């Protein structure tokens, strides 16, 4: 259990650190200001930036808890899959599988940081918004799409596929099953809930828009 806790702490630290770096060096006040000045006066922009930074201060606090919440939700969802196949496995083994699988999502913010700090230094807020690499959004023109559709296309990406594969492998190892059996467990639990989540969020974004 010690190794599981250590891997979780490292994951939380790296995820939070990359989040802070992204906000400090990529999503700067200048980027927001450049976007807002096209629509508002400078005084109004300064007021909006103050509110954005105020909101960010609260988000900064809850970021680690959001990741913990996600891990807990994925754990509960996988338990449904294990129950459907009448498989019993310890909590530690399932959590370890989820935590190690989550590391794959650290690659995306690293690529984002490298891209905008090294290769594309002249960018705007929409460049960052539509950037998430290796997603279905890359084959569409995001400017003509609704926000809900953009969210779905961004969420279906190479990292999500890798996550499913790694999670299936780790679960199969924890349950002492073949990879195909592990994939069946994830396919009957995590994937349906993931798709349902996409639909719900996309629907909410469409309503808001």
Coordinates of C-alpha atoms in Angstrom, one line a residue:
X1 CA 0.0 0.0 0.0
X2 CA 3.0 2.3 0.6
X3 CA 4.0 2.1 -3.0
X4 CA 0.4 2.9 -4.1
X5 CA 0.3 5.9 -1.9
X6 CA 3.7 7.1 -3.1
X7 CA 2.7 6.7 -6.8
X8 CA -0.5 8.6 -6.0
X9 CA 1.4 11.5 -4.3
X10 CA 3.8 11.7 -7.2
X11 CA 0.9 11.7 -9.7
X12 CA -0.9 14.5 -7.8
X13 CA 2.3 16.5 -7.6
X14 CA 3.2 16.2 -11.3
X15 CA -0.4 16.9 -12.4
X16 CA -0.6 20.0 -10.2
X17 CA 2.9 21.2 -11.2
X18 CA 2.1 20.9 -14.9
X19 CA -1.2 22.8 -14.3
X20 CA 0.7 25.6 -12.5
X21 CA 3.3 25.8 -15.3
X22 CA 0.6 26.0 -18.0
X23 CA -1.1 28.8 -16.2
X24 CA 2.1 30.7 -15.5
X25 CA 3.8 30.4 -18.9
X26 CA 1.1 29.6 -21.4
X27 CA -2.3 31.0 -20.2
X28 CA -0.9 34.3 -19.1
X29 CA -2.7 37.5 -18.4
X30 CA -1.3 38.9 -21.6
X31 CA -2.9 36.1 -23.6
X32 CA -6.3 36.8 -22.0
X33 CA -5.8 40.5 -22.4
X34 CA -5.0 40.1 -26.1
X35 CA -8.2 38.2 -26.6
X36 CA -10.4 40.5 -24.5
X37 CA -9.2 43.8 -25.9
X38 CA -10.9 42.9 -29.2
X39 CA -14.2 43.1 -27.4
X40 CA -13.9 45.4 -24.4
X41 CA -12.2 48.6 -23.3
X42 CA -9.0 48.4 -21.4
X43 CA -10.6 49.2 -18.0
X44 CA -13.2 46.5 -18.5
X45 CA -10.5 44.0 -19.5
X46 CA -8.6 44.8 -16.3
X47 CA -11.7 44.1 -14.3
X48 CA -12.3 40.8 -16.1
X49 CA -8.7 39.8 -15.6
X50 CA -9.1 40.4 -11.9
X51 CA -12.1 38.1 -11.8
X52 CA -10.3 35.5 -13.9
X53 CA -7.4 35.5 -11.4
X54 CA -9.8 35.3 -8.5
X55 CA -11.5 32.3 -10.0
X56 CA -8.1 30.7 -10.8
X57 CA -7.1 31.1 -7.1
X58 CA -10.0 28.8 -6.1
X59 CA -9.4 26.4 -9.0
X60 CA -5.7 26.1 -7.9
X61 CA -6.9 24.8 -4.6
X62 CA -9.3 22.2 -5.9
X63 CA -7.2 20.7 -8.8
X64 CA -5.7 17.9 -6.7
X65 CA -9.1 17.0 -5.3
X66 CA -10.6 16.8 -8.8
X67 CA -8.0 14.2 -9.7
X68 CA -8.7 12.3 -6.5
X69 CA -12.4 12.5 -7.3
X70 CA -11.8 11.1 -10.8
X71 CA -9.7 8.2 -9.4
X72 CA -12.5 7.4 -7.0
X73 CA -15.2 7.5 -9.7
X74 CA -13.1 5.3 -12.0
X75 CA -12.6 2.9 -9.1
X76 CA -16.3 2.6 -8.5
X77 CA -17.0 2.2 -12.2
X78 CA -14.5 -0.6 -12.5
X79 CA -16.0 -2.3 -9.5
X80 CA -19.2 -2.5 -11.5
X81 CA -17.3 -4.3 -14.3
X82 CA -15.7 -6.7 -11.8
X83 CA -19.1 -7.4 -10.3
X84 CA -20.6 -8.1 -13.7
X85 CA -17.9 -10.8 -14.3
X86 CA -18.1 -12.0 -10.7
X87 CA -14.4 -11.2 -10.1
X88 CA -13.1 -10.3 -6.7
X89 CA -9.9 -8.4 -6.3
X90 CA -8.4 -6.2 -3.6
X91 CA -9.0 -2.4 -3.4
X92 CA -5.2 -1.8 -3.5
X93 CA -4.8 -3.7 -6.7
X94 CA -7.6 -1.8 -8.5
X95 CA -6.4 1.6 -7.2
X96 CA -2.8 0.8 -8.2
X97 CA -4.0 0.0 -11.8
X98 CA -5.9 3.2 -12.0
X99 CA -3.1 5.4 -10.6
X100 CA -0.5 4.0 -12.9
X101 CA -2.8 4.4 -15.9
X102 CA -3.4 8.1 -15.0
X103 CA 0.2 8.9 -15.7
X104 CA -0.4 8.7 -19.4
X105 CA -2.4 11.9 -19.2
X106 CA 0.6 13.9 -18.0
X107 CA 2.0 13.6 -21.5
X108 CA -0.5 16.0 -23.0
X109 CA 0.3 19.1 -20.9
X110 CA 4.0 18.4 -21.3
X111 CA 3.6 18.5 -25.1
X112 CA 1.5 21.7 -24.8
X113 CA 4.2 23.4 -22.7
X114 CA 7.0 22.4 -25.1
X115 CA 5.0 23.4 -28.2
X116 CA 4.1 26.9 -27.1
X117 CA 7.3 27.7 -25.2
X118 CA 9.7 26.5 -27.9
X119 CA 8.0 26.0 -31.3
X120 CA 5.0 28.4 -31.4
X121 CA 5.8 31.4 -29.3
X122 CA 3.4 33.7 -31.1
X123 CA 0.0 32.3 -30.2
X124 CA -3.5 33.3 -29.0
X125 CA -6.0 31.9 -26.6
X126 CA -7.8 29.9 -29.3
X127 CA -4.5 28.3 -30.3
X128 CA -4.2 26.9 -26.8
X129 CA -7.9 26.0 -26.6
X130 CA -7.9 23.9 -29.7
X131 CA -4.4 22.5 -29.3
X132 CA -4.8 19.3 -27.2
X133 CA -2.7 17.0 -29.4
X134 CA -3.6 13.7 -31.1
X135 CA -7.3 14.2 -30.9
X136 CA -10.2 13.8 -33.4
X137 CA -10.4 17.6 -33.4
X138 CA -7.3 17.8 -35.5
X139 CA -9.3 16.5 -38.6
X140 CA -12.0 19.2 -38.2
X141 CA -12.2 23.0 -38.3
X142 CA -13.0 23.9 -34.6
X143 CA -14.0 27.4 -35.6
X144 CA -17.2 26.1 -37.2
X145 CA -18.1 23.6 -34.5
X146 CA -20.3 24.0 -31.4
X147 CA -18.5 23.9 -28.0
X148 CA -20.1 20.5 -27.1
X149 CA -18.9 18.9 -30.3
X150 CA -15.4 20.3 -29.7
X151 CA -15.3 18.9 -26.2
X152 CA -16.2 15.4 -27.5
X153 CA -13.7 15.5 -30.3
X154 CA -10.9 16.7 -28.0
X155 CA -11.7 14.1 -25.4
X156 CA -11.4 11.2 -27.9
X157 CA -7.7 11.2 -28.3
X158 CA -4.6 9.0 -28.4
X159 CA -4.0 9.4 -24.7
X160 CA -7.5 8.2 -23.8
X161 CA -7.0 5.2 -26.0
X162 CA -3.6 4.5 -24.3
X163 CA -5.3 4.9 -20.9
X164 CA -7.9 2.3 -21.8
X165 CA -5.2 -0.1 -23.0
X166 CA -3.0 0.4 -19.9
X167 CA -5.9 0.2 -17.6
X168 CA -7.1 -3.0 -19.2
X169 CA -3.5 -4.5 -18.9
X170 CA -3.2 -3.5 -15.3
X171 CA -6.6 -4.8 -14.3
X172 CA -5.9 -8.1 -16.1
X173 CA -2.7 -8.4 -14.2
X174 CA -4.4 -7.6 -10.9
X175 CA -7.1 -10.2 -11.6
X176 CA -4.6 -12.7 -13.0
X177 CA -6.5 -12.7 -16.3
X178 CA -5.6 -12.4 -20.0
X179 CA -5.4 -9.0 -21.5
X180 CA -8.6 -9.7 -23.5
X181 CA -10.5 -10.4 -20.3
X182 CA -9.2 -7.2 -18.8
X183 CA -10.3 -5.3 -21.9
X184 CA -13.8 -6.8 -21.6
X185 CA -14.0 -5.6 -18.0
X186 CA -13.0 -2.0 -19.0
X187 CA -15.2 -2.1 -22.1
X188 CA -18.3 -3.0 -20.0
X189 CA -17.6 -0.4 -17.3
X190 CA -15.3 2.5 -17.9
X191 CA -15.9 3.0 -21.6
X192 CA -19.7 3.3 -21.4
X193 CA -19.5 5.7 -18.5
X194 CA -16.8 7.7 -20.3
X195 CA -19.1 8.0 -23.4
X196 CA -22.0 8.9 -21.2
X197 CA -20.0 11.6 -19.5
X198 CA -19.0 13.1 -22.9
X199 CA -22.7 13.2 -23.9
X200 CA -23.8 14.9 -20.7
X201 CA -21.0 17.5 -20.8
X202 CA -21.5 18.2 -24.5
X203 CA -25.3 18.6 -23.9
X204 CA -24.7 21.1 -21.1
X205 CA -22.2 23.1 -23.2
X206 CA -24.7 23.2 -26.0
X207 CA -27.4 24.5 -23.7
X208 CA -25.1 27.1 -22.2
X209 CA -24.0 28.2 -25.7

